[in-house]
CSV table of C-alpha atoms in Angstrom, one decimal:
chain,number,residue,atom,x,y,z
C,1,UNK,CA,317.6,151.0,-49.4
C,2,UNK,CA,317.7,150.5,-45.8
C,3,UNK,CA,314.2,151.0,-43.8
C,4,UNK,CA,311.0,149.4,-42.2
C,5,UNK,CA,308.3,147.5,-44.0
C,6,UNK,CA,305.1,146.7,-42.6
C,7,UNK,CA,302.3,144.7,-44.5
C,8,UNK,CA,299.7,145.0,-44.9
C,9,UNK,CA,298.9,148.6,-45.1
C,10,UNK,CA,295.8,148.4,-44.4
C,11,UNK,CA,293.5,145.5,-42.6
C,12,UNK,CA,290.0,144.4,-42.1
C,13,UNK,CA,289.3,141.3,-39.7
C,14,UNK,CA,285.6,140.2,-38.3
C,15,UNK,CA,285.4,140.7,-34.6
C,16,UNK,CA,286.8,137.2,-32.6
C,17,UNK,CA,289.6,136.7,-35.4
C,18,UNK,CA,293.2,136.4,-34.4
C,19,UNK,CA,295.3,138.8,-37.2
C,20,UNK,CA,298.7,138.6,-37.3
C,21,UNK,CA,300.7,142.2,-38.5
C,22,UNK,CA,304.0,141.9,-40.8
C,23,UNK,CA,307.2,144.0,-39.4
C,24,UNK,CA,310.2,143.6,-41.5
C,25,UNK,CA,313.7,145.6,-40.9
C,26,UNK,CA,317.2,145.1,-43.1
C,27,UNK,CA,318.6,147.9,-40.7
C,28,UNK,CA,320.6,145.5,-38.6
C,29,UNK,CA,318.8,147.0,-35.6
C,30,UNK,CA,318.9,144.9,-32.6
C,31,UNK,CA,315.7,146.8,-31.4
C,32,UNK,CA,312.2,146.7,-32.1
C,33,UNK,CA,309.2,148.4,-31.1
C,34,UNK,CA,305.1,148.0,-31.6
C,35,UNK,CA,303.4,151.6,-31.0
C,36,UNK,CA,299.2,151.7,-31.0
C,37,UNK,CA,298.1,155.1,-32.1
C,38,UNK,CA,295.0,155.5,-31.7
C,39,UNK,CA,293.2,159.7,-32.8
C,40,UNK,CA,294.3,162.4,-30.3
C,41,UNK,CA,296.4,160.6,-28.3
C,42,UNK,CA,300.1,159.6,-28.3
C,43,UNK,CA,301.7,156.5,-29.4
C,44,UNK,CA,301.6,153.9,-26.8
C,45,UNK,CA,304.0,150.9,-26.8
C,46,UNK,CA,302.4,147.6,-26.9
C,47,UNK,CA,305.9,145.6,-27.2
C,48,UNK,CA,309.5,145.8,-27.4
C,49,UNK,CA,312.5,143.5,-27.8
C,50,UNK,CA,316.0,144.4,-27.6
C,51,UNK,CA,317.7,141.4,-28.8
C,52,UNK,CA,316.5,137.9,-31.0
C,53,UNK,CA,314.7,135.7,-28.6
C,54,UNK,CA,313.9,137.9,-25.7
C,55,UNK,CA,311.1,140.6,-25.8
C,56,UNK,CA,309.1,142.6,-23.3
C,57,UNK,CA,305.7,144.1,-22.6
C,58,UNK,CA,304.8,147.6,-22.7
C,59,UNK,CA,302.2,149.6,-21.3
C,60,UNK,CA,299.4,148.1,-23.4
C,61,UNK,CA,300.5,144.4,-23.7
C,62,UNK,CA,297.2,142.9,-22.9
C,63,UNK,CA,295.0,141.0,-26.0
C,64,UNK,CA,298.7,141.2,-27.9
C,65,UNK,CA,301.5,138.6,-28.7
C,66,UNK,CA,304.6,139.1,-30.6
C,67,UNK,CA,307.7,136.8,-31.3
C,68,UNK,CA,311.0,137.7,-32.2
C,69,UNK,CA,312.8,134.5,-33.7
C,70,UNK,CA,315.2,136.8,-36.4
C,71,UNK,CA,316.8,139.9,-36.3
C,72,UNK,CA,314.7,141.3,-39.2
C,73,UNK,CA,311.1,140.6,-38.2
C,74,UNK,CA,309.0,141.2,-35.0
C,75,UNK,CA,305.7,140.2,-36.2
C,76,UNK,CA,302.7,141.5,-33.9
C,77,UNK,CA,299.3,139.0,-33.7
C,78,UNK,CA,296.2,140.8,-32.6
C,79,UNK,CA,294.1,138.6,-30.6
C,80,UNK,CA,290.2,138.4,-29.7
C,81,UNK,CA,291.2,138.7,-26.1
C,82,UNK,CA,292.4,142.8,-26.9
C,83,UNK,CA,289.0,144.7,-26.7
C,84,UNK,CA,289.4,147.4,-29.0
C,85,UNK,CA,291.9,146.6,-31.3
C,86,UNK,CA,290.5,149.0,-34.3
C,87,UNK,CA,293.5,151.6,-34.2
C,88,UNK,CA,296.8,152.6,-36.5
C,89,UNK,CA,299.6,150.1,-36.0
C,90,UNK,CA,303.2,151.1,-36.0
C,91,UNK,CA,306.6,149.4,-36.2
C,92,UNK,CA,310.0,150.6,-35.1
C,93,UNK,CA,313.6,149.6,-34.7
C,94,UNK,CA,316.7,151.4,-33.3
C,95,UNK,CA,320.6,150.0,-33.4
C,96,UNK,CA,320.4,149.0,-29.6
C,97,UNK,CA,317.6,149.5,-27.2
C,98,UNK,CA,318.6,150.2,-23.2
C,99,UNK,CA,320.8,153.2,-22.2
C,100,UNK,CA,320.9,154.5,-25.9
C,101,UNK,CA,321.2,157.4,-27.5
C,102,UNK,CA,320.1,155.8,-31.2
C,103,UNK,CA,317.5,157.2,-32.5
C,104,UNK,CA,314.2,155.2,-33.3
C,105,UNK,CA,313.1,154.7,-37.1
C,106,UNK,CA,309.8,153.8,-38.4
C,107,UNK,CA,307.8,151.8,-40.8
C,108,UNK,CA,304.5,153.6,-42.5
C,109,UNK,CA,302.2,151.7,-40.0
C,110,UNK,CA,299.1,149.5,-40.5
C,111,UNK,CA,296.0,150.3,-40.3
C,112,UNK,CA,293.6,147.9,-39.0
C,113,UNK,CA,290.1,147.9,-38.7
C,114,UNK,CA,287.8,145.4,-36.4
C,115,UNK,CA,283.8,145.1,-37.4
V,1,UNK,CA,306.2,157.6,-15.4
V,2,UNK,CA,307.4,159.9,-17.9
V,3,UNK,CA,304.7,162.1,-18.9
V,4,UNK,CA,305.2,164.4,-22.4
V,5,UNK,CA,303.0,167.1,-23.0
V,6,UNK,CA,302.7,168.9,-26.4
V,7,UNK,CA,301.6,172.3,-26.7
V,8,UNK,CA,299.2,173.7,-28.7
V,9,UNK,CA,297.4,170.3,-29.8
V,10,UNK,CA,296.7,172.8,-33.0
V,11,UNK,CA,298.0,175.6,-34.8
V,12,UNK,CA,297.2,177.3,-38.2
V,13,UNK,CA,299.6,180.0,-39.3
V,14,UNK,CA,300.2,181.9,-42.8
V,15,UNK,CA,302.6,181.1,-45.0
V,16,UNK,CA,306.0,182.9,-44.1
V,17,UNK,CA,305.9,183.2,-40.9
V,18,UNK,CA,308.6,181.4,-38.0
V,19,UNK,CA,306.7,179.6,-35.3
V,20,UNK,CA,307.6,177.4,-32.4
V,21,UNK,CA,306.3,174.2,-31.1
V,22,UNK,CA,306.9,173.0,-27.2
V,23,UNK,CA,307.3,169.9,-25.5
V,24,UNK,CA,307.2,169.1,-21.8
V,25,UNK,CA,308.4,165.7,-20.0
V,26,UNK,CA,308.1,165.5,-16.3
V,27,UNK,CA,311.3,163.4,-15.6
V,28,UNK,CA,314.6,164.8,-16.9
V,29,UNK,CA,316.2,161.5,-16.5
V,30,UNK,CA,316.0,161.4,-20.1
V,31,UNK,CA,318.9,160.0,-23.0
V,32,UNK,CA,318.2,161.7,-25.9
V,33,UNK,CA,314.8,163.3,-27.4
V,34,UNK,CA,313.5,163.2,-30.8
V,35,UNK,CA,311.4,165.4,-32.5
V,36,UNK,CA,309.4,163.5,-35.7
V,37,UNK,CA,307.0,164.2,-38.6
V,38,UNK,CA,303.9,162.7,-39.1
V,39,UNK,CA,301.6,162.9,-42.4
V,40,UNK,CA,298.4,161.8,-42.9
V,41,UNK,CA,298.0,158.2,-42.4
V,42,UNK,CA,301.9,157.5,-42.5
V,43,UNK,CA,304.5,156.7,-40.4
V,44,UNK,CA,307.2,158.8,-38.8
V,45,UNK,CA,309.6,160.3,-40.0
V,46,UNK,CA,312.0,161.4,-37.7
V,47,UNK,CA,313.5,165.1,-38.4
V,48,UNK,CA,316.2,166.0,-35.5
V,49,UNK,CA,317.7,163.7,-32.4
V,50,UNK,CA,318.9,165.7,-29.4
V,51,UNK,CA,321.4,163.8,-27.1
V,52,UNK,CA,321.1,164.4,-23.2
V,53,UNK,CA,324.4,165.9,-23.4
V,54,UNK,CA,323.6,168.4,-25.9
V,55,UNK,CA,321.4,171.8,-25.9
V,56,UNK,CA,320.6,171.9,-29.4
V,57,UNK,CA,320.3,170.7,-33.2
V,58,UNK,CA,319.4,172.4,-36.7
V,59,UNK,CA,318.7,170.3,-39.9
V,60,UNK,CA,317.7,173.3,-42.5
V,61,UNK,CA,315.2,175.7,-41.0
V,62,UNK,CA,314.8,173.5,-38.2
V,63,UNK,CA,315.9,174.3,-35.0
V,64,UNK,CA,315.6,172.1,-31.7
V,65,UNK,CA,316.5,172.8,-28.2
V,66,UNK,CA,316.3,171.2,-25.3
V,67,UNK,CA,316.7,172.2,-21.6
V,68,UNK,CA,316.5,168.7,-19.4
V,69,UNK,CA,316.5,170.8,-15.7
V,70,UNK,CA,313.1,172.1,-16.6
V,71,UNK,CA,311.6,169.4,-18.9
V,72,UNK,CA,311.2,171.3,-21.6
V,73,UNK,CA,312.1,171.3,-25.7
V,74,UNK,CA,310.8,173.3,-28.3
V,75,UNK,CA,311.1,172.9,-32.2
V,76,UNK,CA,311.9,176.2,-34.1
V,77,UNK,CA,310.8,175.9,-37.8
V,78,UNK,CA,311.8,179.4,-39.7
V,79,UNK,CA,310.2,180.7,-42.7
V,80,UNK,CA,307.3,178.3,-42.9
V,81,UNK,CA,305.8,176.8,-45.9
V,82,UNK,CA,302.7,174.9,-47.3
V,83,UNK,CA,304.8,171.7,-46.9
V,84,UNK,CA,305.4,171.9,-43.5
V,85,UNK,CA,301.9,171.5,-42.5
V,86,UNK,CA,302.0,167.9,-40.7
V,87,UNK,CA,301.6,166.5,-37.0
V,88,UNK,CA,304.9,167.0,-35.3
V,89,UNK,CA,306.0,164.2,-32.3
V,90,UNK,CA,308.2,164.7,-29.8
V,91,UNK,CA,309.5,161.6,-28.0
V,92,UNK,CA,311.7,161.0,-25.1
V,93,UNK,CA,314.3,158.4,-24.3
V,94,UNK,CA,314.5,157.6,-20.7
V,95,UNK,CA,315.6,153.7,-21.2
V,96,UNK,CA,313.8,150.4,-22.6
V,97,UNK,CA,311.3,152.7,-24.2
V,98,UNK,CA,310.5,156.1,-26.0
V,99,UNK,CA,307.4,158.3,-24.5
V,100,UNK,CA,305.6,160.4,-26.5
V,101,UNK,CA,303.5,163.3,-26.9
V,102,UNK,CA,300.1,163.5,-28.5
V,103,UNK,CA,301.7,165.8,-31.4
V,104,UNK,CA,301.0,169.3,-32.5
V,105,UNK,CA,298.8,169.7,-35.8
V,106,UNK,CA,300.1,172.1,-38.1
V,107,UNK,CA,298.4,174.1,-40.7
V,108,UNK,CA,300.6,176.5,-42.9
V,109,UNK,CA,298.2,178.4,-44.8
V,110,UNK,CA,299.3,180.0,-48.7
């Protein structure tokens, strides 16, 4: 079955450690999302990338890095620089980003926690 | 910036009954909208797609709308159930990126 998987489901890191969270798509989706969700509020996008190679920042880029080097994976490192990184994690992918009308699927999230 | 609003934040109704949930975005420069499920600690799952061009879409007893020249989309679910209850998204597609709301909790007491 086609879908997202991200690992692990849930994470615990020591404050000052760079983690590093595991978003894996065999959709053929040329675009990929990393939402925060944090309680009470709305998702808000950290990264996107619309195409192997090439990604942007969102609204809430900074203390985050991301690569895109295949079509199936977008993996998202959390680093010491972000200053409150304890929050719910989620991945998505859609066929094409841009001016389209695809609609956006995602993976059941990480959770990660920062002590 | 495209803004989306969701209103009520909560709402606990009995089993049975038909409710409606709204959604608000301040730019109607939008591509599509997408209304999506969320349970406890998951993901989400997404339950109906609205294209710009279209006014409405119904997947069971689900029934969305959207009216882009006053911002506004609401999610219609008819003859509610015990199953239902979940935090429901709504998310709009103005480009690059999808905006969302904060979600509407939803309690469907037996």
């Amino acid at each position: 079955d086609g879908g997202i998987t991200q690992s692990p489901k849930y994470l615990f890191r020591k404050e000052g450690q760079n983690v590093t969270l595991s978003c894996e798509q065999n959709l053929n989706h040329d675009a990929m999302y990393w939402y925060r969700q944090d309680p009470g509020q709305g998702l808000r996008l950290i990264y996107y990338s619309q195409i192997v190679n090439d990604f942007q920042k969102g609204d809430i880029a900074e203390g985050y890095s991301v690569s895109r080097e295949k079509k199936e994976s977008f993996p998202l490192t959390v680093t010491s620089a972000q200053k409150n990184p304890t929050a719910f994690y989620l991945c998505a992918s859609r066929i094409s980003g841009g001016r389209s009308g695809s609609p956006l699927h995602f993976g059941n999230g990480t959770r990660l926690t920062v002590t | 910036k495209q803004e989306v609003t969701q209103i009520p934040a909560a709402l606990s109704v009995p089993e049975g009954e038909n409710l409606v949930l709204n959604c608000s975005f301040t730019d109607s420069a939008i591509y599509n909208l997408q209304w999506f499920r969320q349970d406890p600690g998951k993901g989400l799952t997404s339950l109906l797609l609205i294209q710009s061009s279209q006014r409405e879409q119904t997947s069971g007893r689900l029934n969305a709308s959207l009216d882009k020249s006053s911002g506004r989309s609401t999610l219609y679910i008819a003859a509610s159930q015990p199953g239902d209850s979940a935090t429901y998204l709504c998310a709009v597609s103005g480009g690059n990126d999808m905006r969302f709301g904060a979600g509407t909790r939803l309690t469907v007491k037996p």
